[in-house]
Short mmCIF file of C-alpha atoms in Angstrom, two decimals:
data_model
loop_
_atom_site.label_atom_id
_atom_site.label_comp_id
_atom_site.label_asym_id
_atom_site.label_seq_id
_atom_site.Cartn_x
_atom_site.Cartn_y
_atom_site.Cartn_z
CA UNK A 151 33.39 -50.63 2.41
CA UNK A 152 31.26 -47.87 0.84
CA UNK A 153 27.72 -48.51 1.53
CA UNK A 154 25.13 -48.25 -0.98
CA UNK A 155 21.43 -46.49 -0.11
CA UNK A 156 18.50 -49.06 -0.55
CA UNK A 157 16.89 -46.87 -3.41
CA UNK A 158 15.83 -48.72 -6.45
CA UNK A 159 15.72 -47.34 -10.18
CA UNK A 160 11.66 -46.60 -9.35
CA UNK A 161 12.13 -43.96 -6.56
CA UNK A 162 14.47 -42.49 -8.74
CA UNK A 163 11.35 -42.06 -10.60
CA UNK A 164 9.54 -39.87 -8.24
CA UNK A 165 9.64 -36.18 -7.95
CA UNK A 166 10.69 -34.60 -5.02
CA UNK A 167 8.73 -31.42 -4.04
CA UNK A 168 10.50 -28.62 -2.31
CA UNK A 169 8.92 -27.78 1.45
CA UNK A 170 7.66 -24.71 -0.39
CA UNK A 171 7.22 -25.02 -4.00
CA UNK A 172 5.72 -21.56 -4.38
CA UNK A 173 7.90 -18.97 -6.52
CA UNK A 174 6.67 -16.35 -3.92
CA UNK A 175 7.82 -16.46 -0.84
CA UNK A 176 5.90 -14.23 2.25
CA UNK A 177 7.42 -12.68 5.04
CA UNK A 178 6.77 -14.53 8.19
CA UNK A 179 3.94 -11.89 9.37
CA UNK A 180 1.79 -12.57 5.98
CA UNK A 181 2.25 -16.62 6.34
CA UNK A 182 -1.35 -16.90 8.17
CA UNK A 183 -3.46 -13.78 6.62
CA UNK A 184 -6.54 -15.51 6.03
CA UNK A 185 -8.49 -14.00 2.85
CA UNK A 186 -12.01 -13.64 3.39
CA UNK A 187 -14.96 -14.98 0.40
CA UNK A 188 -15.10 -11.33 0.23
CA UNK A 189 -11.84 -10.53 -0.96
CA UNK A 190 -11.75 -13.66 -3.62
CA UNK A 191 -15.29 -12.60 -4.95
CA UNK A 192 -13.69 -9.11 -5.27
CA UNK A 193 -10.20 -10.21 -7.47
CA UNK A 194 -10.09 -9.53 -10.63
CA UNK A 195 -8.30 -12.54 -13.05
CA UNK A 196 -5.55 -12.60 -15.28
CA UNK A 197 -5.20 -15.78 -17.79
CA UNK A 198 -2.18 -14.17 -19.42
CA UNK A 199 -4.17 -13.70 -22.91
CA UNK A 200 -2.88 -11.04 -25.63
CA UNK A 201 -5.81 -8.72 -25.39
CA UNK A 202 -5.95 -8.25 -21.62
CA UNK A 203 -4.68 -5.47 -20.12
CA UNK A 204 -1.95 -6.01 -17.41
CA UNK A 205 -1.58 -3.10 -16.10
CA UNK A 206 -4.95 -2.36 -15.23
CA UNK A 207 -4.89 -5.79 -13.78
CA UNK A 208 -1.84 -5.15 -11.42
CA UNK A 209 -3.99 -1.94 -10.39
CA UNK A 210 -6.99 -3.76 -9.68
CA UNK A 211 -4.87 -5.20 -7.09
CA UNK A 212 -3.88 -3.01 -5.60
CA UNK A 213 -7.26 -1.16 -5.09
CA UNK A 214 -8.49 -4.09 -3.90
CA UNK A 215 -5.50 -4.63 -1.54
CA UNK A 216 -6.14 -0.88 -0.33
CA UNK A 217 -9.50 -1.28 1.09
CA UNK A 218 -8.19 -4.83 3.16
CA UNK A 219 -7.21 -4.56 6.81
CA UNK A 220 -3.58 -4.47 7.78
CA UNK A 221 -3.22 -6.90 11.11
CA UNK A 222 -0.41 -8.05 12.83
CA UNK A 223 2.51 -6.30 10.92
CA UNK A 224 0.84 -7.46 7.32
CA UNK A 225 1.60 -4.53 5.04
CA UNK A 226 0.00 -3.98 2.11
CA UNK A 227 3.08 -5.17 0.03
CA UNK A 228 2.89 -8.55 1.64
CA UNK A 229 -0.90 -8.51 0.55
CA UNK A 230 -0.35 -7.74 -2.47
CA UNK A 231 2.07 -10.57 -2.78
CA UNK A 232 -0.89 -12.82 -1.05
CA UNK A 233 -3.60 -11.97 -3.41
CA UNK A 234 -1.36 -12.13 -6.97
CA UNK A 235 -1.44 -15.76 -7.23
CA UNK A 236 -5.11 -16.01 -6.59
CA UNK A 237 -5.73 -13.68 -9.65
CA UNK A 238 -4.20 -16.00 -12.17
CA UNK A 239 -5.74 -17.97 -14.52
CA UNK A 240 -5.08 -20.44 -17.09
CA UNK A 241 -1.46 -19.60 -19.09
CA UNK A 242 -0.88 -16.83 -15.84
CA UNK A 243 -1.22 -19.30 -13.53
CA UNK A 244 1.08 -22.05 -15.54
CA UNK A 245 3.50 -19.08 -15.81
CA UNK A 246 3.29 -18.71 -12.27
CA UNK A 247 3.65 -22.52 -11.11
CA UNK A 248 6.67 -23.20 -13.49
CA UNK A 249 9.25 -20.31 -11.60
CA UNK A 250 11.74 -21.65 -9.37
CA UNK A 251 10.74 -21.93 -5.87
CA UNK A 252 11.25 -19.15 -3.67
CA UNK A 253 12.25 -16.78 -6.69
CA UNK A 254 10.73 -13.65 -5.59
CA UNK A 255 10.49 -12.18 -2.21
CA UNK A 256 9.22 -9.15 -2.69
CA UNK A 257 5.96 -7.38 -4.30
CA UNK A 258 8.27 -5.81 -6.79
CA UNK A 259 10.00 -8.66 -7.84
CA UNK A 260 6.68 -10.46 -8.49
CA UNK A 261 5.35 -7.65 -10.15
CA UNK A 262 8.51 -6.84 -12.40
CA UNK A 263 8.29 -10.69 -13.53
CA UNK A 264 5.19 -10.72 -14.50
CA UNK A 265 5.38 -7.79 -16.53
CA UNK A 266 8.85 -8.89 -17.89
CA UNK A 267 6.36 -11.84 -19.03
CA UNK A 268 3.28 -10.61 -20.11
CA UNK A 269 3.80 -6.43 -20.94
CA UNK A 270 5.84 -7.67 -24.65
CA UNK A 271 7.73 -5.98 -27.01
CA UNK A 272 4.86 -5.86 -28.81
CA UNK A 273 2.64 -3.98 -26.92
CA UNK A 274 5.36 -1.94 -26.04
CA UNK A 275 5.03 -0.61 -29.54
CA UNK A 276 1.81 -0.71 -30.14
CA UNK A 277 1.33 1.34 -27.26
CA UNK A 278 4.00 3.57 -28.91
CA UNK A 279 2.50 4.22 -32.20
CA UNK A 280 -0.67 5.28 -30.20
CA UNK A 281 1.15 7.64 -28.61
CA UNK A 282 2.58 8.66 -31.54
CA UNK A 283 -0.64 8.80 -33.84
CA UNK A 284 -1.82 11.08 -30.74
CA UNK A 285 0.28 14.06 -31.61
#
């Protein structure tokens, strides 16, 4: 006789949420980096808007990222990877939230996504004919 679980139509209903339902995932020596008011006073943010300028954005991190201590193995990779989510805003951050869980594991996987998302065609050619128009 097969037995059947107690679960009715209504938990059926409810979402589960994976143990870690962030799309980055840190190395176990960045887990417990604690950012400072300092450091979030300091970010710059990104809402993932047409006009902003990504690359200067994924710069700003990393001169901010630069001038943070490195403690107990933390490199400044796995800061990087701390501090990116912090910086989002708005359509960024629902960008961010809507990856699969524990997609990226490294600083240049997140940063390769999010410039696979944001750094279009479009600007890609705009930033073209500038060049272009330059010479």
């Amino acid at each position: 006789m097969d037995l059947v679980p107690n679960e009715t139509m209504g938990d059926l209903d409810i979402p589960t949420i994976p143990m870690s339902p962030s799309s980055i995932v840190l190395p176990a020596a960045a887990k417990y980096y604690e950012l400072k008011n300092i450091h979030f006073n300091m970010m710059p943010s990104f809402h993932g808007l047409s006009f902003e300028d990504h690359l200067a954005h994924i710069r700003d991190i990393f001169n901010i990222v630069s001038n943070m201590a490195l403690t107990g193995g933390v490199t400044e990779e796995h800061l990087m990877m701390i501090v990116f989510p912090n910086t989002l805003k708005d359509k960024a951050k629902t960008w961010l939230n809507f990856l699969r869980p524990g997609l990226l594991t490294s600083w240049m996987e997140v940063q390769n996504k999010f410039l696979e998302k944001f750094f279009t065609t479009q600007k890609t050619n705009a930033l073209r004919d500038k060049i272009m128009q330059f010479s």
